[in-house]
Coordinates of C-alpha atoms in Angstrom, one line a residue:
M23 CA 116.9 -47.4 179.3
T24 CA 116.0 -45.1 182.2
A25 CA 116.1 -46.1 185.8
P26 CA 113.0 -45.9 187.9
T27 CA 112.6 -42.6 189.6
S28 CA 111.7 -44.1 192.9
G29 CA 113.7 -46.7 194.8
A30 CA 110.7 -49.0 195.1
H31 CA 110.4 -52.2 193.1
P32 CA 107.1 -52.9 191.2
A33 CA 104.6 -55.0 193.2
P34 CA 104.5 -58.7 192.3
D35 CA 101.4 -59.9 190.5
P36 CA 99.2 -61.8 193.0
S37 CA 98.0 -64.3 190.3
G38 CA 101.5 -65.5 189.9
A39 CA 101.4 -64.9 186.1
A40 CA 104.1 -62.9 184.4
S41 CA 103.1 -59.4 183.5
G42 CA 103.8 -57.7 180.2
A43 CA 104.6 -59.0 176.8
G44 CA 106.0 -62.3 178.0
A45 CA 102.7 -63.5 179.6
G46 CA 101.6 -66.9 178.5
Q47 CA 104.8 -67.9 176.7
G48 CA 106.0 -70.4 179.4
E49 CA 102.6 -72.0 179.9
R50 CA 101.7 -75.2 178.2
S51 CA 98.5 -77.2 178.2
L52 CA 98.3 -80.6 179.9
G53 CA 98.0 -82.2 176.5
E54 CA 101.2 -80.6 175.3
I55 CA 103.0 -81.7 178.4
F56 CA 101.8 -85.3 178.0
S57 CA 102.7 -85.2 174.3
S58 CA 106.1 -83.9 175.1
I59 CA 106.7 -86.6 177.7
T60 CA 105.5 -89.3 175.4
T61 CA 107.7 -88.2 172.6
E62 CA 110.7 -87.9 174.9
L63 CA 110.0 -91.3 176.4
S64 CA 109.7 -93.0 173.1
T65 CA 113.0 -91.3 171.9
L66 CA 114.7 -92.5 175.1
V67 CA 113.4 -96.1 174.6
R68 CA 114.6 -96.1 171.0
Q69 CA 118.0 -94.8 172.1
E70 CA 118.2 -97.5 174.8
I71 CA 117.2 -100.2 172.3
A72 CA 119.9 -99.0 169.8
L73 CA 122.5 -99.0 172.6
A74 CA 121.5 -102.6 173.6
K75 CA 121.7 -103.7 170.0
T76 CA 125.2 -102.2 169.7
E77 CA 126.3 -103.8 172.9
L78 CA 124.9 -107.2 171.8
R79 CA 126.6 -107.0 168.4
E80 CA 129.9 -106.2 170.1
D81 CA 129.5 -109.0 172.7
A82 CA 128.5 -111.4 169.9
K83 CA 131.6 -110.4 167.9
N84 CA 133.8 -111.0 170.9
A85 CA 132.1 -114.3 171.7
G86 CA 132.6 -115.4 168.1
R87 CA 136.3 -114.5 168.2
G88 CA 136.7 -116.4 171.5
A89 CA 134.8 -119.4 170.2
G90 CA 137.1 -119.4 167.1
M91 CA 140.2 -119.3 169.3
L92 CA 138.8 -122.1 171.4
A93 CA 138.2 -124.2 168.3
G94 CA 141.7 -123.5 167.1
A95 CA 143.0 -124.5 170.5
G96 CA 141.0 -127.8 170.3
V97 CA 142.5 -128.6 166.9
A98 CA 146.0 -127.8 168.1
G99 CA 145.4 -129.9 171.2
H100 CA 144.2 -132.8 169.0
L101 CA 147.3 -132.5 166.8
F102 CA 149.5 -132.4 170.0
L103 CA 147.9 -135.7 171.2
I104 CA 148.4 -137.3 167.8
S105 CA 152.1 -136.3 167.8
L106 CA 152.5 -137.4 171.4
T107 CA 150.9 -140.7 170.6
A108 CA 153.3 -141.2 167.7
L109 CA 156.2 -140.3 169.9
V110 CA 155.2 -142.8 172.6
V111 CA 154.7 -145.5 169.9
L112 CA 158.2 -144.8 168.5
A113 CA 159.8 -144.7 172.0
L114 CA 158.1 -148.0 173.1
G115 CA 158.8 -149.5 169.7
H116 CA 162.5 -149.7 170.5
L117 CA 161.7 -151.7 173.6
I118 CA 158.9 -154.0 172.6
G119 CA 158.5 -153.7 168.9
H120 CA 156.5 -151.1 167.0
A121 CA 153.4 -153.2 166.4
W122 CA 153.1 -154.0 170.1
A123 CA 153.8 -150.4 171.1
A124 CA 151.0 -149.2 168.7
L125 CA 148.7 -151.8 170.3
V126 CA 149.5 -150.7 173.9
V127 CA 149.0 -147.0 173.1
T128 CA 145.7 -147.7 171.3
V129 CA 144.4 -149.7 174.2
V130 CA 145.4 -146.9 176.6
W131 CA 143.5 -144.3 174.5
A132 CA 140.5 -146.7 174.3
V133 CA 140.4 -146.9 178.1
V134 CA 140.7 -143.1 178.4
A135 CA 137.8 -142.7 175.9
A136 CA 135.6 -145.3 177.8
V137 CA 136.2 -143.6 181.2
L138 CA 135.4 -140.1 179.7
A139 CA 132.3 -141.5 178.0
K140 CA 130.9 -143.1 181.2
S141 CA 131.6 -139.9 183.2
G142 CA 129.9 -137.8 180.6
Q143 CA 126.8 -140.1 180.7
K144 CA 126.6 -139.8 184.4
E145 CA 126.8 -136.0 184.3
L146 CA 124.1 -135.8 181.5
K147 CA 121.8 -138.0 183.6
K148 CA 121.9 -135.4 186.3
V149 CA 120.5 -132.7 183.9
P150 CA 116.7 -132.5 184.2
P151 CA 114.6 -132.4 181.0
P152 CA 114.1 -128.9 179.5
L153 CA 111.4 -126.9 181.2
E154 CA 110.5 -129.6 183.7
R155 CA 108.9 -127.3 186.2
T156 CA 107.1 -125.3 183.5
T157 CA 105.7 -128.5 182.0
A158 CA 104.5 -129.7 185.4
T159 CA 102.7 -126.5 186.2
L160 CA 101.1 -126.4 182.7
K161 CA 99.8 -129.9 183.3
E162 CA 98.4 -128.7 186.6
D163 CA 96.8 -125.7 184.9
V164 CA 95.2 -128.0 182.3
Q165 CA 93.8 -130.3 185.0
W166 CA 92.4 -127.3 186.9
A167 CA 90.8 -125.9 183.7
K168 CA 89.1 -129.2 183.1
H169 CA 87.8 -129.4 186.7
P170 CA 87.9 -125.9 188.2
T171 CA 85.7 -126.8 191.2
N172 CA 88.3 -129.4 192.5

């Protein structure tokens, strides 16, 4: 490679295009640009969907594990209450007889169950029917469609 003989740099091309053998290599048509953008966007969307699926699978796996543990805790709690009930019956049995002790403990559990059932019913009555607002607006839409001038 030889250095230029003069210290001046070559004048820039007023058209802005590169001169020499590399001309036209960096230029792309509008169609090529849109095609490239579309391809890259679709690839990005597919990757995001794959990531979302992976996250959902992982979350579902963790939720399943947690639900299983809660179910196990419910069974263990139930067994605890059964054992505690038997203990109370045996302890009271020494004072008032085993049959009376069993009756007293049974009545106490019946009262607890009744109170919980009534409380649960009250709470469930507070819950509106599913899609209450949507159903109401759909009915309004149907009425409007039947009589659009009103």
